[in-house]
GROMACS .gro file of C-alpha atoms in nm:
model
  318
    1UNK     CA    1  -5.491  20.025  34.141
    2UNK     CA    2  -5.261  19.839  34.381
    3UNK     CA    3  -5.016  19.578  34.252
    4UNK     CA    4  -5.097  19.210  34.303
    5UNK     CA    5  -4.916  19.036  34.592
    6UNK     CA    6  -4.593  18.861  34.498
    7UNK     CA    7  -4.641  18.485  34.448
    8UNK     CA    8  -4.365  18.292  34.624
    9UNK     CA    9  -4.279  17.925  34.601
   10UNK     CA   10  -4.071  17.797  34.895
   11UNK     CA   11  -3.933  17.446  34.853
   12UNK     CA   12  -3.863  17.289  35.190
   13UNK     CA   13  -4.107  17.544  35.329
   14UNK     CA   14  -4.211  17.332  35.628
   15UNK     CA   15  -3.851  17.294  35.744
   16UNK     CA   16  -3.643  17.491  35.993
   17UNK     CA   17  -3.534  17.778  35.766
   18UNK     CA   18  -3.826  17.751  35.523
   19UNK     CA   19  -4.098  17.789  35.786
   20UNK     CA   20  -3.940  18.105  35.925
   21UNK     CA   21  -3.930  18.244  35.571
   22UNK     CA   22  -4.298  18.149  35.526
   23UNK     CA   23  -4.381  18.349  35.840
   24UNK     CA   24  -4.193  18.656  35.723
   25UNK     CA   25  -4.343  18.660  35.371
   26UNK     CA   26  -4.697  18.591  35.491
   27UNK     CA   27  -4.672  18.873  35.746
   28UNK     CA   28  -4.556  19.099  35.461
   29UNK     CA   29  -4.883  19.035  35.276
   30UNK     CA   30  -4.735  18.816  35.003
   31UNK     CA   31  -4.870  18.487  34.865
   32UNK     CA   32  -4.686  18.169  34.956
   33UNK     CA   33  -4.688  17.818  34.816
   34UNK     CA   34  -4.509  17.591  35.061
   35UNK     CA   35  -4.376  17.275  34.896
   36UNK     CA   36  -4.234  16.995  35.112
   37UNK     CA   37  -4.199  16.616  35.113
   38UNK     CA   38  -4.187  16.617  35.496
   39UNK     CA   39  -3.869  16.414  35.526
   40UNK     CA   40  -3.733  16.667  35.775
   41UNK     CA   41  -4.009  16.931  35.755
   42UNK     CA   42  -4.310  16.941  35.988
   43UNK     CA   43  -4.668  17.061  35.942
   44UNK     CA   44  -4.646  17.195  36.296
   45UNK     CA   45  -4.402  17.462  36.173
   46UNK     CA   46  -4.654  17.613  35.930
   47UNK     CA   47  -4.989  17.503  36.075
   48UNK     CA   48  -5.085  17.859  36.174
   49UNK     CA   49  -5.108  17.946  35.801
   50UNK     CA   50  -5.307  17.642  35.684
   51UNK     CA   51  -5.646  17.768  35.561
   52UNK     CA   52  -5.521  18.123  35.503
   53UNK     CA   53  -5.633  18.247  35.157
   54UNK     CA   54  -5.279  18.356  35.066
   55UNK     CA   55  -5.118  18.025  35.168
   56UNK     CA   56  -5.106  17.690  34.992
   57UNK     CA   57  -4.938  17.372  35.113
   58UNK     CA   58  -4.823  17.112  34.860
   59UNK     CA   59  -4.694  16.767  34.961
   60UNK     CA   60  -4.442  16.718  34.682
   61UNK     CA   61  -4.085  16.601  34.625
   62UNK     CA   62  -3.864  16.840  34.427
   63UNK     CA   63  -3.701  16.550  34.245
   64UNK     CA   64  -4.030  16.530  34.053
   65UNK     CA   65  -4.117  16.816  33.816
   66UNK     CA   66  -4.413  17.043  33.891
   67UNK     CA   67  -4.597  17.319  33.704
   68UNK     CA   68  -4.692  17.631  33.899
   69UNK     CA   69  -4.732  18.001  33.825
   70UNK     CA   70  -4.508  18.199  34.059
   71UNK     CA   71  -4.295  18.514  34.062
   72UNK     CA   72  -4.020  18.400  34.296
   73UNK     CA   73  -3.873  18.062  34.388
   74UNK     CA   74  -3.690  18.014  34.717
   75UNK     CA   75  -3.524  17.676  34.665
   76UNK     CA   76  -3.436  17.555  35.015
   77UNK     CA   77  -3.532  17.186  34.989
   78UNK     CA   78  -3.257  16.946  35.100
   79UNK     CA   79  -3.177  16.777  35.432
   80UNK     CA   80  -2.901  16.986  35.588
   81UNK     CA   81  -2.780  16.790  35.891
   82UNK     CA   82  -2.531  16.501  35.847
   83UNK     CA   83  -2.757  16.251  36.025
   84UNK     CA   84  -3.033  16.321  35.772
   85UNK     CA   85  -2.839  16.374  35.450
   86UNK     CA   86  -2.628  16.062  35.514
   87UNK     CA   87  -2.941  15.852  35.585
   88UNK     CA   88  -2.996  15.820  35.209
   89UNK     CA   89  -2.697  15.980  35.036
   90UNK     CA   90  -2.817  15.893  34.685
   91UNK     CA   91  -3.149  16.065  34.753
   92UNK     CA   92  -2.959  16.366  34.893
   93UNK     CA   93  -2.752  16.397  34.575
   94UNK     CA   94  -3.067  16.359  34.363
   95UNK     CA   95  -3.240  16.631  34.566
   96UNK     CA   96  -2.954  16.873  34.505
   97UNK     CA   97  -2.919  16.799  34.134
   98UNK     CA   98  -3.265  16.696  34.012
   99UNK     CA   99  -3.446  16.923  34.257
  100UNK     CA  100  -3.246  17.225  34.144
  101UNK     CA  101  -3.280  17.121  33.778
  102UNK     CA  102  -3.659  17.106  33.817
  103UNK     CA  103  -3.680  17.441  33.995
  104UNK     CA  104  -3.456  17.608  33.737
  105UNK     CA  105  -3.677  17.465  33.464
  106UNK     CA  106  -3.983  17.608  33.638
  107UNK     CA  107  -3.811  17.946  33.677
  108UNK     CA  108  -3.730  17.946  33.306
  109UNK     CA  109  -4.088  17.858  33.203
  110UNK     CA  110  -4.261  18.124  33.413
  111UNK     CA  111  -3.988  18.391  33.422
  112UNK     CA  112  -3.941  18.370  33.799
  113UNK     CA  113  -3.639  18.486  33.994
  114UNK     CA  114  -3.485  18.195  34.187
  115UNK     CA  115  -3.278  18.197  34.505
  116UNK     CA  116  -3.082  17.879  34.565
  117UNK     CA  117  -2.987  17.793  34.923
  118UNK     CA  118  -2.630  17.668  34.893
  119UNK     CA  119  -2.406  17.606  35.192
  120UNK     CA  120  -2.071  17.676  35.354
  121UNK     CA  121  -2.004  17.305  35.299
  122UNK     CA  122  -1.901  17.391  34.941
  123UNK     CA  123  -1.574  17.507  35.101
  124UNK     CA  124  -1.514  17.161  35.254
  125UNK     CA  125  -1.227  17.156  35.503
  126UNK     CA  126  -1.099  17.502  35.411
  127UNK     CA  127  -0.733  17.591  35.364
  128UNK     CA  128  -0.821  17.963  35.365
  129UNK     CA  129  -0.961  18.128  35.677
  130UNK     CA  130  -1.205  18.299  35.697
  131UNK     CA  131  -1.369  18.175  35.378
  132UNK     CA  132  -1.434  18.436  35.105
  133UNK     CA  133  -1.664  18.367  34.811
  134UNK     CA  134  -1.371  18.358  34.569
  135UNK     CA  135  -1.230  18.049  34.748
  136UNK     CA  136  -1.310  17.733  34.549
  137UNK     CA  137  -1.294  17.498  34.844
  138UNK     CA  138  -1.123  17.178  34.957
  139UNK     CA  139  -1.388  16.907  34.929
  140UNK     CA  140  -1.346  16.529  34.935
  141UNK     CA  141  -1.556  16.416  34.635
  142UNK     CA  142  -1.581  16.055  34.758
  143UNK     CA  143  -1.626  16.106  35.132
  144UNK     CA  144  -1.939  16.032  35.335
  145UNK     CA  145  -2.035  16.401  35.333
  146UNK     CA  146  -1.987  16.445  34.957
  147UNK     CA  147  -2.352  16.367  34.875
  148UNK     CA  148  -2.434  16.703  35.036
  149UNK     CA  149  -2.114  16.901  34.971
  150UNK     CA  150  -2.076  16.804  34.607
  151UNK     CA  151  -2.452  16.804  34.554
  152UNK     CA  152  -2.463  17.171  34.645
  153UNK     CA  153  -2.155  17.247  34.435
  154UNK     CA  154  -2.305  17.093  34.120
  155UNK     CA  155  -2.635  17.271  34.191
  156UNK     CA  156  -2.452  17.605  34.200
  157UNK     CA  157  -2.292  17.515  33.866
  158UNK     CA  158  -2.634  17.432  33.723
  159UNK     CA  159  -2.772  17.768  33.839
  160UNK     CA  160  -2.499  17.962  33.661
  161UNK     CA  161  -2.532  17.756  33.344
  162UNK     CA  162  -2.907  17.831  33.336
  163UNK     CA  163  -2.829  18.198  33.388
  164UNK     CA  164  -2.571  18.204  33.107
  165UNK     CA  165  -2.771  17.996  32.858
  166UNK     CA  166  -3.133  18.081  32.943
  167UNK     CA  167  -3.088  18.426  33.101
  168UNK     CA  168  -3.285  18.345  33.416
  169UNK     CA  169  -3.246  18.554  33.730
  170UNK     CA  170  -3.055  18.365  33.998
  171UNK     CA  171  -2.939  18.439  34.350
  172UNK     CA  172  -2.695  18.208  34.531
  173UNK     CA  173  -2.681  18.211  34.913
  174UNK     CA  174  -2.397  18.021  35.079
  175UNK     CA  175  -2.551  17.965  35.420
  176UNK     CA  176  -2.325  17.901  35.718
  177UNK     CA  177  -2.432  17.724  36.039
  178UNK     CA  178  -2.773  17.848  36.148
  179UNK     CA  179  -2.961  17.782  36.471
  180UNK     CA  180  -3.280  17.882  36.651
  181UNK     CA  181  -3.636  17.767  36.728
  182UNK     CA  182  -3.777  17.486  36.508
  183UNK     CA  183  -3.448  17.302  36.476
  184UNK     CA  184  -3.522  16.931  36.499
  185UNK     CA  185  -3.434  16.782  36.839
  186UNK     CA  186  -3.276  16.477  36.673
  187UNK     CA  187  -3.099  16.634  36.377
  188UNK     CA  188  -2.753  16.550  36.512
  189UNK     CA  189  -2.624  16.906  36.479
  190UNK     CA  190  -2.402  17.056  36.745
  191UNK     CA  191  -2.642  17.309  36.898
  192UNK     CA  192  -2.943  17.077  36.912
  193UNK     CA  193  -2.731  16.786  37.042
  194UNK     CA  194  -2.576  16.985  37.325
  195UNK     CA  195  -2.893  17.169  37.427
  196UNK     CA  196  -3.103  16.851  37.440
  197UNK     CA  197  -2.831  16.673  37.637
  198UNK     CA  198  -2.798  16.959  37.887
  199UNK     CA  199  -3.174  16.989  37.938
  200UNK     CA  200  -3.197  16.612  37.994
  201UNK     CA  201  -2.899  16.614  38.232
  202UNK     CA  202  -2.686  16.395  38.002
  203UNK     CA  203  -2.315  16.418  37.921
  204UNK     CA  204  -2.239  16.673  37.648
  205UNK     CA  205  -2.079  16.485  37.360
  206UNK     CA  206  -1.789  16.637  37.169
  207UNK     CA  207  -1.647  16.471  36.860
  208UNK     CA  208  -1.270  16.504  36.848
  209UNK     CA  209  -1.083  16.732  37.089
  210UNK     CA  210  -1.323  17.025  37.061
  211UNK     CA  211  -1.075  17.268  36.904
  212UNK     CA  212  -1.274  17.273  36.578
  213UNK     CA  213  -1.444  17.609  36.527
  214UNK     CA  214  -1.783  17.709  36.391
  215UNK     CA  215  -1.971  18.033  36.335
  216UNK     CA  216  -2.342  18.028  36.418
  217UNK     CA  217  -2.603  18.266  36.278
  218UNK     CA  218  -2.942  18.306  36.449
  219UNK     CA  219  -3.238  18.224  36.226
  220UNK     CA  220  -3.392  18.574  36.233
  221UNK     CA  221  -3.068  18.726  36.102
  222UNK     CA  222  -3.048  18.467  35.826
  223UNK     CA  223  -3.406  18.535  35.710
  224UNK     CA  224  -3.324  18.907  35.693
  225UNK     CA  225  -3.027  18.831  35.469
  226UNK     CA  226  -3.217  18.594  35.238
  227UNK     CA  227  -3.487  18.854  35.175
  228UNK     CA  228  -3.228  19.125  35.112
  229UNK     CA  229  -3.047  18.898  34.866
  230UNK     CA  230  -3.364  18.804  34.678
  231UNK     CA  231  -3.455  19.173  34.647
  232UNK     CA  232  -3.105  19.280  34.545
  233UNK     CA  233  -2.940  19.293  34.204
  234UNK     CA  234  -2.647  19.081  34.322
  235UNK     CA  235  -2.646  18.731  34.173
  236UNK     CA  236  -2.401  18.580  34.421
  237UNK     CA  237  -2.262  18.357  34.539
  238UNK     CA  238  -2.268  18.538  34.871
  239UNK     CA  239  -2.180  18.417  35.220
  240UNK     CA  240  -2.459  18.452  35.476
  241UNK     CA  241  -2.351  18.376  35.830
  242UNK     CA  242  -2.225  18.518  36.156
  243UNK     CA  243  -1.846  18.566  36.170
  244UNK     CA  244  -1.846  18.527  36.551
  245UNK     CA  245  -1.614  18.223  36.564
  246UNK     CA  246  -1.626  17.984  36.860
  247UNK     CA  247  -1.461  17.649  36.927
  248UNK     CA  248  -1.678  17.343  36.993
  249UNK     CA  249  -1.529  17.334  37.344
  250UNK     CA  250  -1.624  17.697  37.409
  251UNK     CA  251  -1.982  17.630  37.298
  252UNK     CA  252  -2.008  17.313  37.509
  253UNK     CA  253  -1.877  17.493  37.818
  254UNK     CA  254  -2.116  17.782  37.762
  255UNK     CA  255  -2.410  17.540  37.746
  256UNK     CA  256  -2.279  17.344  38.046
  257UNK     CA  257  -2.240  17.659  38.255
  258UNK     CA  258  -2.600  17.759  38.179
  259UNK     CA  259  -2.741  17.414  38.243
  260UNK     CA  260  -2.973  17.374  38.543
  261UNK     CA  261  -2.858  17.013  38.580
  262UNK     CA  262  -2.497  16.915  38.644
  263UNK     CA  263  -2.353  16.777  38.320
  264UNK     CA  264  -2.007  16.665  38.211
  265UNK     CA  265  -1.824  16.672  37.881
  266UNK     CA  266  -1.779  16.343  37.696
  267UNK     CA  267  -1.522  16.321  37.417
  268UNK     CA  268  -1.587  16.083  37.127
  269UNK     CA  269  -1.396  15.983  36.813
  270UNK     CA  270  -1.373  16.266  36.559
  271UNK     CA  271  -1.612  16.259  36.265
  272UNK     CA  272  -1.492  16.176  35.914
  273UNK     CA  273  -1.422  16.482  35.695
  274UNK     CA  274  -1.531  16.716  35.977
  275UNK     CA  275  -1.400  17.066  35.888
  276UNK     CA  276  -1.147  17.200  36.138
  277UNK     CA  277  -1.243  17.567  36.099
  278UNK     CA  278  -1.545  17.743  35.960
  279UNK     CA  279  -1.597  18.118  35.953
  280UNK     CA  280  -1.755  18.331  35.681
  281UNK     CA  281  -1.607  18.642  35.533
  282UNK     CA  282  -1.917  18.863  35.503
  283UNK     CA  283  -1.756  19.165  35.339
  284UNK     CA  284  -1.966  19.108  35.026
  285UNK     CA  285  -2.292  19.083  35.224
  286UNK     CA  286  -2.209  19.409  35.398
  287UNK     CA  287  -2.121  19.580  35.071
  288UNK     CA  288  -2.397  19.442  34.845
  289UNK     CA  289  -2.682  19.391  35.094
  290UNK     CA  290  -2.586  19.629  35.374
  291UNK     CA  291  -2.634  19.327  35.602
  292UNK     CA  292  -2.457  19.194  35.906
  293UNK     CA  293  -2.595  18.982  36.192
  294UNK     CA  294  -2.749  19.163  36.489
  295UNK     CA  295  -2.804  18.878  36.734
  296UNK     CA  296  -2.499  18.758  36.925
  297UNK     CA  297  -2.456  18.392  37.008
  298UNK     CA  298  -2.540  18.418  37.379
  299UNK     CA  299  -2.870  18.589  37.305
  300UNK     CA  300  -2.974  18.346  37.033
  301UNK     CA  301  -2.869  18.047  37.241
  302UNK     CA  302  -3.096  18.154  37.529
  303UNK     CA  303  -3.396  18.182  37.292
  304UNK     CA  304  -3.318  17.842  37.139
  305UNK     CA  305  -3.277  17.680  37.482
  306UNK     CA  306  -3.623  17.800  37.589
  307UNK     CA  307  -3.775  17.658  37.269
  308UNK     CA  308  -3.609  17.320  37.327
  309UNK     CA  309  -3.719  17.312  37.692
  310UNK     CA  310  -4.083  17.367  37.594
  311UNK     CA  311  -4.057  17.114  37.312
  312UNK     CA  312  -3.904  16.846  37.536
  313UNK     CA  313  -4.157  16.909  37.815
  314UNK     CA  314  -4.441  16.881  37.562
  315UNK     CA  315  -4.307  16.550  37.430
  316UNK     CA  316  -4.272  16.409  37.782
  317UNK     CA  317  -4.631  16.499  37.877
  318UNK     CA  318  -4.791  16.373  37.554
   0.00000   0.00000   0.00000
């Protein structure tokens, strides 16, 4: 007699990362409950699964408790781009704390393993480079980004307290910058900003002098790592990202050089509390998960550009 399919709950399942995870788990023959309040998520991202017997879509906010019977909880729900998480910073902090509290309570009640999607933002503006998991960070607790940074930090703390006190199974993923198809066109993040501007023939905006660095991981690589972490015995925290480090200026010039339209660079005032350098140390991911990214930035950028071109053309003709 074959085992029953694993029952997965994905919070934020209609979002950028969540919808790709939905695809992967559904194609693996598992059951998926997609929970989303659609603040940044979109039904379009998961519409191919609506009506499938192994898929259920729930319009629900994680700040409200919910009772479900599941085996695994992938807790991804939280706006992740500054333009969205700063729109309602109190709600963002509530989502990180109350949302995680509710999901941990659910995990405790039903005995589910829970993976919490934390972030590289827990390191703040790092004084150690690259950032290893043992680094405790340099975060401004009262800055305009703190609703997200500190929200994720307290959520990590909550996860470990539930593990120590209630013996629940946790996994903590510290996700670094991720990009790929299904990013929102207006999310204010670097890749989406620059690609949309280049496709539209607009100036490419750079905040500050462009010497800040970032490390971008393609979405397919990230999904691989999340599944490996959930299936592993390692409780985390663990960095998941691509250590290929590029300056903002390098990325802008790469996009400009591949733009069909002639575009210029436009320098704007630097953003408050914008980290100067960001690069993951992924030694732990390699050791514990046998994972490292496969898709280099140029390759992933070309795929993402094609997605944005189709999306923009569709919006213009509809």
